[in-house]
Coordinates of C-alpha atoms in Angstrom, one line a residue:
Chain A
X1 CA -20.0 -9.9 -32.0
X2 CA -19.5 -6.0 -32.9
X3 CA -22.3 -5.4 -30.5
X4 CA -20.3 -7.5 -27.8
X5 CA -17.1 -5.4 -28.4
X6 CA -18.8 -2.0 -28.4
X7 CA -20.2 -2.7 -25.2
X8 CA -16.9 -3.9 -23.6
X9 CA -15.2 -0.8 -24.4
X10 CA -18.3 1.5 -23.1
X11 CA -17.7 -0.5 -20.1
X12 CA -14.3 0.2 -19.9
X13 CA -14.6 3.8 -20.6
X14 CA -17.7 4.1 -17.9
X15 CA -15.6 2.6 -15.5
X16 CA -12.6 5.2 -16.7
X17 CA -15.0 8.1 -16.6
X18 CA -16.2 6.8 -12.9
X19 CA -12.5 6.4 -10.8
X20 CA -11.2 9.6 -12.6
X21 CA -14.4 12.2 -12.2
X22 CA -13.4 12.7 -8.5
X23 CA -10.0 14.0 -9.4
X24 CA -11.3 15.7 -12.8
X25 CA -13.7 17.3 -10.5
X26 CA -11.0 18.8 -7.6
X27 CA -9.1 20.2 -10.8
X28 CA -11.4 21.8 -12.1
X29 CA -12.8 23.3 -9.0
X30 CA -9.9 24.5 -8.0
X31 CA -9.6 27.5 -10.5
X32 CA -12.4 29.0 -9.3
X33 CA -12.4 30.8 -5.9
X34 CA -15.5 29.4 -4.5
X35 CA -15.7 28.0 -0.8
X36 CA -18.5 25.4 -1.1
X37 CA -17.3 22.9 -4.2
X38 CA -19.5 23.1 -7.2
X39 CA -20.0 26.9 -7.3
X40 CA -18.4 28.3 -10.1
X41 CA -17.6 31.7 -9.4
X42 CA -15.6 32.5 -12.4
X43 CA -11.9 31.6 -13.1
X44 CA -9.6 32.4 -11.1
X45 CA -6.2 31.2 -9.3
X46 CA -6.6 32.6 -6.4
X47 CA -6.7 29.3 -4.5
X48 CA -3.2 28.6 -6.0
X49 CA -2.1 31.7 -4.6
X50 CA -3.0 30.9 -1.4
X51 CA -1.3 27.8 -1.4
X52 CA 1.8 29.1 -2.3
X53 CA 1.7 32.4 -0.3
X54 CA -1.3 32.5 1.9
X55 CA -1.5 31.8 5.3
X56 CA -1.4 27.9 5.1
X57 CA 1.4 27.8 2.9
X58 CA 4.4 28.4 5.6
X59 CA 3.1 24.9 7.7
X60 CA 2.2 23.2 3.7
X61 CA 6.1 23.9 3.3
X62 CA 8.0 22.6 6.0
X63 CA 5.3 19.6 5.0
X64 CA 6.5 18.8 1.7
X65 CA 10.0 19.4 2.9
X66 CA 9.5 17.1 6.0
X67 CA 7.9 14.4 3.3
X68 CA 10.6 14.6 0.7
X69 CA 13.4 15.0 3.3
X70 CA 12.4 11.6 4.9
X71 CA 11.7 10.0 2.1
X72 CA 15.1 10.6 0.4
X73 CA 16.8 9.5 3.6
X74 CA 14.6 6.6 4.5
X75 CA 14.6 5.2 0.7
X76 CA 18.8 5.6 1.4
X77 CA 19.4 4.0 4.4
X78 CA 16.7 1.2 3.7
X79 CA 18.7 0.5 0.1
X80 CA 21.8 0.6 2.2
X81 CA 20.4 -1.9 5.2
X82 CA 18.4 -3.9 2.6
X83 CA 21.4 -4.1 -0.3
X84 CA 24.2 -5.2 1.7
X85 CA 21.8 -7.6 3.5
X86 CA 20.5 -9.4 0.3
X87 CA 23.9 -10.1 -0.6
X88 CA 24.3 -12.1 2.9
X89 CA 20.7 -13.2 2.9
X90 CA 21.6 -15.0 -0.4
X91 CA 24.4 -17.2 0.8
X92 CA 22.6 -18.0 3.7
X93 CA 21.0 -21.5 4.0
X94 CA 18.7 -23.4 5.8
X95 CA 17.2 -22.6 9.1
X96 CA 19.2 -19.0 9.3
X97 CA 17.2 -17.9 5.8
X98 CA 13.9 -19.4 6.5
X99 CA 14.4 -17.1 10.0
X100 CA 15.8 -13.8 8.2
X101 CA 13.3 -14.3 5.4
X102 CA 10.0 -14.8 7.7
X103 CA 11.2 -11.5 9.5
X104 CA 11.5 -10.0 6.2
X105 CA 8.3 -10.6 5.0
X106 CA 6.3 -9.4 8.2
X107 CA 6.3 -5.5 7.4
X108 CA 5.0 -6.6 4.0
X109 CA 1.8 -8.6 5.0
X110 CA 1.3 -6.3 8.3
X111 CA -1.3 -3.9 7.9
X112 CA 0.0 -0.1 8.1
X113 CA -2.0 0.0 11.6
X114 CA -0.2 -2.4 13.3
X115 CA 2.8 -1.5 12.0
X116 CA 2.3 2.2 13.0
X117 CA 1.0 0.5 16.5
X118 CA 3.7 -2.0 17.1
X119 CA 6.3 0.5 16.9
X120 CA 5.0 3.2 18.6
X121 CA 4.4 0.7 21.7
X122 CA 7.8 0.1 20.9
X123 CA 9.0 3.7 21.6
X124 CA 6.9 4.3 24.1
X125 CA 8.0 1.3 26.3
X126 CA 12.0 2.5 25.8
X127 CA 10.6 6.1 26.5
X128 CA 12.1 8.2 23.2
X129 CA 10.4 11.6 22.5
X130 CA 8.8 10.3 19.0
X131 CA 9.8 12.7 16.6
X132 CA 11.1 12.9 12.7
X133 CA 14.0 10.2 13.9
X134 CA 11.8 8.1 15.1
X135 CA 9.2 8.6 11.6
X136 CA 12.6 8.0 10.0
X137 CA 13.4 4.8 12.1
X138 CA 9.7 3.5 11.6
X139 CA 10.3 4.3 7.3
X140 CA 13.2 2.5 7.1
X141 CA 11.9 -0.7 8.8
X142 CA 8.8 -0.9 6.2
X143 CA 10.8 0.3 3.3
X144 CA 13.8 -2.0 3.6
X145 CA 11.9 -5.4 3.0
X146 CA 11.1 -3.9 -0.5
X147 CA 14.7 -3.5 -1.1
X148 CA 15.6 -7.0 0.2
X149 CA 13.0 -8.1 -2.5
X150 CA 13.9 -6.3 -5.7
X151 CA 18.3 -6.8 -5.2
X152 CA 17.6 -10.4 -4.6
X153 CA 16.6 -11.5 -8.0
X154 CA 19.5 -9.5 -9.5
X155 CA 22.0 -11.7 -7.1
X156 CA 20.4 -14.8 -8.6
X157 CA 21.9 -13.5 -12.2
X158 CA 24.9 -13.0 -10.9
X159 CA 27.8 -15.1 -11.6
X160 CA 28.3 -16.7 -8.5
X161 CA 32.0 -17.0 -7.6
X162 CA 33.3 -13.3 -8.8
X163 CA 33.0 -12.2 -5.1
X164 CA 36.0 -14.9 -4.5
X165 CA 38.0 -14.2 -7.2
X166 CA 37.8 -10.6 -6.3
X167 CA 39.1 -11.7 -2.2
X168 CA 41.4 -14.1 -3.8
X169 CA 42.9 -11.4 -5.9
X170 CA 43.6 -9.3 -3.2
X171 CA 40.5 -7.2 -2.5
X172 CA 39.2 -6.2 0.9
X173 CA 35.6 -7.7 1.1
X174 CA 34.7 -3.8 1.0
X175 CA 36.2 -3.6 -2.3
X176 CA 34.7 -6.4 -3.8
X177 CA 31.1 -5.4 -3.1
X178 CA 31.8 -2.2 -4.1
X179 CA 33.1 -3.1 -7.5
X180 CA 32.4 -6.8 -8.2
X181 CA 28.8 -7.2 -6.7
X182 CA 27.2 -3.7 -6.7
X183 CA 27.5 -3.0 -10.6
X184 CA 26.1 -6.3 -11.3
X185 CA 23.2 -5.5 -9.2
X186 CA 22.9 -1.8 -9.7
X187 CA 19.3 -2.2 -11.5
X188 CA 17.8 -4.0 -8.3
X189 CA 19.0 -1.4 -6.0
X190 CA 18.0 1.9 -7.8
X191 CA 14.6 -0.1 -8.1
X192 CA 14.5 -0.3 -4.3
X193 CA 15.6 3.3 -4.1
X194 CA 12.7 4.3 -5.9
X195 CA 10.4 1.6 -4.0
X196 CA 11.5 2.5 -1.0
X197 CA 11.2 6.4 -1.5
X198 CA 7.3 6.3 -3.2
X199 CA 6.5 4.0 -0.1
X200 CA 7.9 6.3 2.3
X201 CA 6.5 9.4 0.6
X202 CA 2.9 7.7 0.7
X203 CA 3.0 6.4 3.8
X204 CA 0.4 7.7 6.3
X205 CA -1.0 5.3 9.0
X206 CA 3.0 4.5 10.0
X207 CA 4.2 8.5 10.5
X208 CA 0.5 9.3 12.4
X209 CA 1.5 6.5 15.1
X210 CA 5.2 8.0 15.2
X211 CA 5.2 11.0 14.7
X212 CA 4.9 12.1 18.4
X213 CA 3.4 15.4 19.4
X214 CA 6.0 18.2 18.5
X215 CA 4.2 19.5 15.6
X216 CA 6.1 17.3 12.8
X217 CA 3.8 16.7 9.7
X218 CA 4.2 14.8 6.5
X219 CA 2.3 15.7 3.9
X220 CA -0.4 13.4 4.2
X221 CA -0.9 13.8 8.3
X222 CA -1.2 17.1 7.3
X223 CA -4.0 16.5 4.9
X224 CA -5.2 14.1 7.4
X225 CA -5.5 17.2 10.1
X226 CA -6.0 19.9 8.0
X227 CA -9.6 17.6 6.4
X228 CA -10.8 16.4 9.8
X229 CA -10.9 20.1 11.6
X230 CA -12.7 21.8 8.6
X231 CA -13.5 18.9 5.7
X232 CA -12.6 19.4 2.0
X233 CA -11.1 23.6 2.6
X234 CA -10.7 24.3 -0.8
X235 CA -6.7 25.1 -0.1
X236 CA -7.3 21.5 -0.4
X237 CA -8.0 21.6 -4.3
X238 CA -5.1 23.1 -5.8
X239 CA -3.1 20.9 -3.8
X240 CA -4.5 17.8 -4.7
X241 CA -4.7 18.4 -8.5
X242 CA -0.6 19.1 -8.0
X243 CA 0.3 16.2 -6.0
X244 CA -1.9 14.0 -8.8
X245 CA -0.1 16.2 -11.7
X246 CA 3.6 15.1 -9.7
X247 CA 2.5 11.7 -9.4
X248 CA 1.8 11.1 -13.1
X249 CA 4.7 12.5 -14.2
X250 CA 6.8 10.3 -11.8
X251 CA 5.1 7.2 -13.3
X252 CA 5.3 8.3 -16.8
X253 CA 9.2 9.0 -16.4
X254 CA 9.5 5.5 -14.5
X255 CA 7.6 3.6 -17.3
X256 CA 9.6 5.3 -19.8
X257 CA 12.6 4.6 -18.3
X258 CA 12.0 0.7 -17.9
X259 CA 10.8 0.4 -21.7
X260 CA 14.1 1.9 -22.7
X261 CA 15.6 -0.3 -20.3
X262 CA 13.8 -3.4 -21.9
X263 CA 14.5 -1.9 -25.5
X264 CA 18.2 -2.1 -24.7
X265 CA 17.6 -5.7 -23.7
Chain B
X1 CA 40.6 -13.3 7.7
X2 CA 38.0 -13.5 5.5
X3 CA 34.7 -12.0 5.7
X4 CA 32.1 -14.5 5.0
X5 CA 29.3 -12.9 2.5
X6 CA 26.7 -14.3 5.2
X7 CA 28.2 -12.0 7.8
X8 CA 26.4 -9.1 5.7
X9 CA 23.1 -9.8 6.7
X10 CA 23.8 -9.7 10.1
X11 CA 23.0 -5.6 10.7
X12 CA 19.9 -6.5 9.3
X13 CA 19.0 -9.4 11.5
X14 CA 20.0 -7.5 14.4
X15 CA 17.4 -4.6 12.8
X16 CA 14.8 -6.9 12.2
X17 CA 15.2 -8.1 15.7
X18 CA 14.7 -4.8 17.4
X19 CA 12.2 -3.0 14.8
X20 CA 9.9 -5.2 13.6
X21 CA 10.1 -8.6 15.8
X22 CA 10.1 -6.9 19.3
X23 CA 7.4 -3.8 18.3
X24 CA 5.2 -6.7 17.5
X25 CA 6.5 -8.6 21.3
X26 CA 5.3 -5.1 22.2
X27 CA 1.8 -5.6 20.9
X28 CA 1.4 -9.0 23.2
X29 CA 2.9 -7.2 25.9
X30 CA 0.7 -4.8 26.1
X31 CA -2.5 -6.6 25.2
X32 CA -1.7 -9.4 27.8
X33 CA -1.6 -6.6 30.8
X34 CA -3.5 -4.7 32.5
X35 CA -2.7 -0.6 33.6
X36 CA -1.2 -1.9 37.2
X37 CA 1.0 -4.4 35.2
X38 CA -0.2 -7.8 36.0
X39 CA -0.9 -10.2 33.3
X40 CA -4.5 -10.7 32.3
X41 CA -6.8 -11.2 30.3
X42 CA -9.1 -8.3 31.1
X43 CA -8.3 -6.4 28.1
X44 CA -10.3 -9.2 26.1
X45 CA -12.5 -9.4 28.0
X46 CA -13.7 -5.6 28.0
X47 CA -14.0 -6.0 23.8
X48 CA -16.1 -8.5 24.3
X49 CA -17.9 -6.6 27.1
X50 CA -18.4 -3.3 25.2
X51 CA -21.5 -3.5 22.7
X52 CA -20.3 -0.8 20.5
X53 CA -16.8 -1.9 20.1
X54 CA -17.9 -5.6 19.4
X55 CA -20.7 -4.3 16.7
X56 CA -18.1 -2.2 14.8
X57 CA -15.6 -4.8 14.9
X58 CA -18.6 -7.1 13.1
X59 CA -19.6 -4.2 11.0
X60 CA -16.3 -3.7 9.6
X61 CA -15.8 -7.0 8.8
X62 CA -19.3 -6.9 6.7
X63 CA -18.2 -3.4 5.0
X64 CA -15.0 -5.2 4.1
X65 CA -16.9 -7.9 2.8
X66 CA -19.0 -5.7 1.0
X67 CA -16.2 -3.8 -0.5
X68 CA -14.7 -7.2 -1.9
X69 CA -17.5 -8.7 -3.7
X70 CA -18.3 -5.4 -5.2
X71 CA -14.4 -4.6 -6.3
X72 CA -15.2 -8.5 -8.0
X73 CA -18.1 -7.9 -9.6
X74 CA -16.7 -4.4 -11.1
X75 CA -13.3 -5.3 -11.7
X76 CA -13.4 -9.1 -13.1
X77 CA -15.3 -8.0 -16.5
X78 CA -12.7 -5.0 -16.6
X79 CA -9.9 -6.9 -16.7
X80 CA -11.5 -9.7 -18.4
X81 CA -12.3 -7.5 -21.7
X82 CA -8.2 -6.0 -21.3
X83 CA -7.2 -9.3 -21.0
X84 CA -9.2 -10.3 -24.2
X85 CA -8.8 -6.8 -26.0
X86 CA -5.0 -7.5 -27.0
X87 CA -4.0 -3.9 -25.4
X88 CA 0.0 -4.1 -24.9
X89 CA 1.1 -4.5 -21.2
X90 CA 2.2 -0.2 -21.4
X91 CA -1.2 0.7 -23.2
X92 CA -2.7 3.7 -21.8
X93 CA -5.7 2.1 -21.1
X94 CA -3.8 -0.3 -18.3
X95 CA -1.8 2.1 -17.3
X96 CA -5.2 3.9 -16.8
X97 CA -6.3 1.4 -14.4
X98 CA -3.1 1.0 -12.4
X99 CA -2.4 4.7 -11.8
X100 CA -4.6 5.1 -9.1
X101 CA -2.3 2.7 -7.1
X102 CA 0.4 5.0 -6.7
X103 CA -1.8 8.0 -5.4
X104 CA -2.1 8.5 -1.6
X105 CA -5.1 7.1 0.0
X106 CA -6.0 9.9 1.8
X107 CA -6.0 12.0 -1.3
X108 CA -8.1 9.4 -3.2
X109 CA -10.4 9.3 -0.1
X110 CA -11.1 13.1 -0.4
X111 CA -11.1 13.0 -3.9
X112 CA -14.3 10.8 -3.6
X113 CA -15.4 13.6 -0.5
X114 CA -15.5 15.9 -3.3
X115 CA -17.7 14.5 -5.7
X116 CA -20.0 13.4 -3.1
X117 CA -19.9 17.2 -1.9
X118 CA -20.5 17.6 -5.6
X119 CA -23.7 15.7 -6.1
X120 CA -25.0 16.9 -2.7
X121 CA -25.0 13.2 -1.9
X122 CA -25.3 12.7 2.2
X123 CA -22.6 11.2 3.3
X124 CA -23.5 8.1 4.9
X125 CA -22.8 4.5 4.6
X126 CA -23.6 4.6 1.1
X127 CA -20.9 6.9 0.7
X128 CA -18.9 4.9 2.7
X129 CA -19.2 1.7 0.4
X130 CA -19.1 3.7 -2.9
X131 CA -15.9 5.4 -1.8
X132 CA -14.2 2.2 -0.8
X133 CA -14.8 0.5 -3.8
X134 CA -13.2 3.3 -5.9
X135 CA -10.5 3.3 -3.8
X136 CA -9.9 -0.4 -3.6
X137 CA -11.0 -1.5 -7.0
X138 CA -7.4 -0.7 -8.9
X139 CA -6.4 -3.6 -6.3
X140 CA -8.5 -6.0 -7.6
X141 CA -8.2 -5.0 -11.4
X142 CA -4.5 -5.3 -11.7
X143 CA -3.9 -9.2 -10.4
X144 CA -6.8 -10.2 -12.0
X145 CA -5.5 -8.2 -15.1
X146 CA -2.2 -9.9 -14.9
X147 CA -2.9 -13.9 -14.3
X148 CA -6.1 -13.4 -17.2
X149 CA -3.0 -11.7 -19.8
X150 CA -0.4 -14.4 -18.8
X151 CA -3.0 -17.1 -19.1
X152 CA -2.6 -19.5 -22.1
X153 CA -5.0 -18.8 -24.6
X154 CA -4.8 -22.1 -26.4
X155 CA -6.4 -24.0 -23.3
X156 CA -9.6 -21.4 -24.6
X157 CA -9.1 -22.1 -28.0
X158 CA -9.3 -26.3 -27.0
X159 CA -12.6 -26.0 -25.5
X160 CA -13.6 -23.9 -28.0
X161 CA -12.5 -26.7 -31.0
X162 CA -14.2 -28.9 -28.1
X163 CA -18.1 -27.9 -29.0
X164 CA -17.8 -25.6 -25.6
X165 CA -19.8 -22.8 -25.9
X166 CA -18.4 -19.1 -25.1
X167 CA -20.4 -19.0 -21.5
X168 CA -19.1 -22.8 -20.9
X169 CA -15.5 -21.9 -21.9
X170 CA -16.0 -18.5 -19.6
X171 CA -17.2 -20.6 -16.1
X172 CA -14.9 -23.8 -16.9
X173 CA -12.1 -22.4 -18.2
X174 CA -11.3 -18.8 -17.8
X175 CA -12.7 -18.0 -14.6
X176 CA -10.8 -21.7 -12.5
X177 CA -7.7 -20.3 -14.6
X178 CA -8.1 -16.9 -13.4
X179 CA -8.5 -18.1 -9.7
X180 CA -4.7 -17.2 -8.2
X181 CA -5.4 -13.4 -9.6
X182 CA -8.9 -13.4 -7.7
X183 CA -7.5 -14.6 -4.6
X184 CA -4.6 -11.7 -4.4
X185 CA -7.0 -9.2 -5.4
X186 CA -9.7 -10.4 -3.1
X187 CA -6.5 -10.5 -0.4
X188 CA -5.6 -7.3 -1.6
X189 CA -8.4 -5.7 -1.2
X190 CA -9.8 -7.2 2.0
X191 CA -7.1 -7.0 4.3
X192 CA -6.6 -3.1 3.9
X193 CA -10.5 -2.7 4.1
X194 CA -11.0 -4.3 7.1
X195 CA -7.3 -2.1 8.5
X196 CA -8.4 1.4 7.3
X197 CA -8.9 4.0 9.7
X198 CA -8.7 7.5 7.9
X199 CA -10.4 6.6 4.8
X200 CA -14.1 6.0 6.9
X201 CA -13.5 9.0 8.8
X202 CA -13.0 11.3 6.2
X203 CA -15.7 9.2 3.9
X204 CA -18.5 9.5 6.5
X205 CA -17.4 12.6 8.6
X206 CA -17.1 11.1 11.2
X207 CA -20.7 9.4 11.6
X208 CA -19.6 5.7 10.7
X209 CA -16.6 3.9 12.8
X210 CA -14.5 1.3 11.5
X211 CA -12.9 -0.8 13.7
X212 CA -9.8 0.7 12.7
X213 CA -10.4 3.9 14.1
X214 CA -11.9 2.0 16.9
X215 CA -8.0 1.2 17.7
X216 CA -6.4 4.4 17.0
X217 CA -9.0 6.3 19.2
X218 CA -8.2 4.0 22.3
X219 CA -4.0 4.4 21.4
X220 CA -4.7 7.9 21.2
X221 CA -6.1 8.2 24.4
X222 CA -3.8 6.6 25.9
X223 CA -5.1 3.2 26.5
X224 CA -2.6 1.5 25.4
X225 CA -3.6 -1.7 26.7
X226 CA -7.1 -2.1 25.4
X227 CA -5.6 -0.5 22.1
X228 CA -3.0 -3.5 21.6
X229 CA -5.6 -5.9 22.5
X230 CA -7.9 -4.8 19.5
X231 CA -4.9 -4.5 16.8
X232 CA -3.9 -8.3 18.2
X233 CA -7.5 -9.1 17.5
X234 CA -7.5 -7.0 13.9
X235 CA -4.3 -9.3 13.2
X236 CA -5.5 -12.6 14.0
X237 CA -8.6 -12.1 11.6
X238 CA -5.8 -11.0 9.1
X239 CA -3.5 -14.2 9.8
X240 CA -6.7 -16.0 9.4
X241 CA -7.7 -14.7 6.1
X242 CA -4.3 -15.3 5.0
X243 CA -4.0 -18.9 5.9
X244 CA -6.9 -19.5 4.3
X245 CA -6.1 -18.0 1.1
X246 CA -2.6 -19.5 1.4
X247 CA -4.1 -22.9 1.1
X248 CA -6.4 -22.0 -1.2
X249 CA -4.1 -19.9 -3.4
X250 CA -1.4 -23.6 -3.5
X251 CA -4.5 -25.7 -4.5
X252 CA -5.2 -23.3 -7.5
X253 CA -1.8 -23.2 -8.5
X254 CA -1.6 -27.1 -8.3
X255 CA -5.0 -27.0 -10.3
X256 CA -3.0 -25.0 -12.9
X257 CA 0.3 -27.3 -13.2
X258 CA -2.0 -30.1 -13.5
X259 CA -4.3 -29.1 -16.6

């Protein structure tokens, strides 16, 4: 039986050691100046340098902003589109929530091709110059299902004739969501805030399709391009081993934040 | 008057309507007629007609199914042993395995590039596989993961107090237990395999085409027609898988509720 446990571990660890030496690799490559990966040429942050002041880093810049920027405002206006309309969704019955909730669920199960197809078809047919709106428009319509999703089970809690009282005690239905509904359901909707925005920040196949041909990048179109014209350029490296540095801090602070929230509980 | 609470999810029929159900009317449109405007059929048709188009479309499917059955046979021990290994929900080990979900594909995908460039491994269909399944196999890990830790463990111990031995209590009662995490990681994994365009690209340099690529090249090029055609194809093998696993996914959820 020890022998049996030993060996599950090893496995575990081998498996570890496997799906995290690619990364491991990029970081440790990229403090060294070499072009071709696996020369070590001594230490060096060079390669940092150039990301942050080389020649790359003006169009790397209005990238990250571009990517941030739309994620911000897609993960707000999906929370906004996708909060109010759980609240309705919720009361609905019968035929009119099968309908609403089959729409829902389509950006969910399609794959990010047809998605990023379907929509550019979509503004090609109406004739729009695709641009950061229409990346924006494209964000919000995959984002806001998650949202729908993650208030929904917070209106279920809820105790279901406040909204009533509220009306019957003289509050515009504006008022009531604002102060009866939307604190009881806070939690779901900073959830889909933070769905919606990692979604949107991640998103590639979608923004490719609708980003149109005026130059906009995201960040990952502009890995995309910047990878197919020349490979791995090792301005590639530093950036990758920050993005991955970002993205584990994010998760760390997310975790930590829902096992407070569970300890409070 | 009062404002019904239904009345708030009207904006986002009305958004639904125009952004996700007509794009999609779009697709039919579009694959249903030809460059002049008359409906036809000619755009399936050509896929069937073009040799190289049909063979990628069959050799994605293969690499997909490839992918799967390796993500399986590497991913159901791993999450079988953290199942078995008592490691809390948070442990760093899980959260290990799960991390990789929240990375960008494309830098995952060039992550792998670089330790192929690394080992001075040719980058070929080898690659290809290899690089998919680390990309994919987080996917498969973490529903597996999560049905095997949720599972009731005194259905194990009852075989065991049975006279079943530990492979007997593994293939009868584990694994048929374990079936509604296999099918959403096997789901999970297959559907974005066979969708993927970038990832072979960048995998392969450009020497192996997916059929996902096969669609973006043709919307690229402005042959929008032909394009939608393929994606309407690439989405009726999806609905297909997903019916199938639907089915399948209700009958091992009855199978649980029943034991």
């Amino acid at each position: 039986m020890k022998a049996g446990k030993f060996f599950a571990k090893a496995y575990l660890w081998l498996l570890l050691i496997l799906m995290y030496s690619p990364i491991a690799i990029i970081a440790i490559f990229s403090f060294t100046e070499a072009k071709v990966l696996g020369n070590w040429t001594g230490f060096s942050l060079k390669l940092y340098e150039n990301l942050f002041s080389g020649s790359i880093s003006n169009s790397l810049f209005k990238a990250v902003e571009n990517t941030l920027s739309i994620g911000v405002l897609s993960a707000f206006f999906s929370t906004l589109l996708g909060s109010i309309a759980a609240v309705g969704i919720y009361n609905l019955k019968g035929r009119k929530k099968q309908a609403i909730t089959f729409l829902n669920n389509i950006p969910m199960l399609n794959p990010d091709i047809i998605t990023g197809i379907s929509l550019f078809l979509l503004f090609v047919a109406v004739g729009v110059t695709q641009g950061y709106l229409t990346v924006l428009l494209a964000h919000v319509s995959f984002c806001t299902p998650y949202v729908v999703l993650s208030v929904m089970p917070k209106l279920r809690q809820m105790e279901a004739n406040t909204y009533e009282a509220a009306l019957d005690l003289g509050a515009t239905p504006g008022q009531a969501l604002r102060k009866v509904i939307l604190p009881q359901i806070r939690p779901g909707v900073v959830s889909g805030f933070i769905l919606a925005f990692t979604l949107s920040i991640d998103d590639f196949a979608v923004t490719l399709f609708t980003k149109g041909n005026q130059g906009l990048e995201t960040l990952s179109t502009f890995i995309y391009a910047d990878a197919r014209k020349g490979g791995l350029t090792p301005e590639l490296r530093p950036l990758m081993t920050v993005v991955f540095l970002v993205v584990l801090l994010l998760l760390l602070l997310i975790n930590y934040r829902s096992s407070k929230n569970t300890n409070k509980k | 008057m009062r404002i019904k609470r239904t009345t708030w999810a009207l904006p986002y029929f009305i958004f639904l309507l125009l952004f996700v159900a007509l794009p999609l009317v779009m697709v039919l449109f579009y694959a249903f007629h030809g460059r002049d405007g008359g409906i036809t059929l000619a755009n399936f048709v050509r896929f069937f007609q073009t040799p190289e188009d049909l063979h990628t479309f069959v050799y994605s499917i293969e690499i997909a199914l490839i992918t799967t059955v390796l993500c399986l046979l590497l991913g159901y021990p791993a999450a079988w042993i953290m199942s078995n290994s008592n490691l809390s929900r948070s442990s760093i080990t899980v959260m290990l395995f799960i991390l990789p979900m929240w990375i960008n594909m494309l830098i995952r995908t060039l992550a792998t590039v670089a330790l192929f460039d690394f080992l001075r491994a040719p980058l070929g269909e080898a690659t290809l596989i290899f690089g998919m399944v680390y990309n994919f196999l987080p996917f498969m890990i973490y529903p597996i993961y999560n049905t095997l830790s949720k599972m009731n463990k005194s259905y194990i111990e009852a075989a065991q107090d049975l006279g079943a031995n530990p492979v007997t209590v593994f293939t009868k009662v584990t694994v048929p237990l374990s079936m509604p995490g296999v099918l959403s990681g096997v789901l999970m994994v297959f559907m974005p395999t066979i969708s993927t365009f970038a990832v072979a690209e960048l995998l392969t340099m450009n020497k192996i085409k997916l059929f996902g690529t096969t669609i973006q090249e043709n919307i690229n090029n402005g042959m929008w027609n032909y394009g939608a055609a393929l994606a309407l194809i690439m989405l009726v093998i999806i609905g297909i898988t997903m019916l199938f696993s639907d089915s399948e996914q209700e009958q091992a959820n009855e199978a649980g509720g029943l034991i």
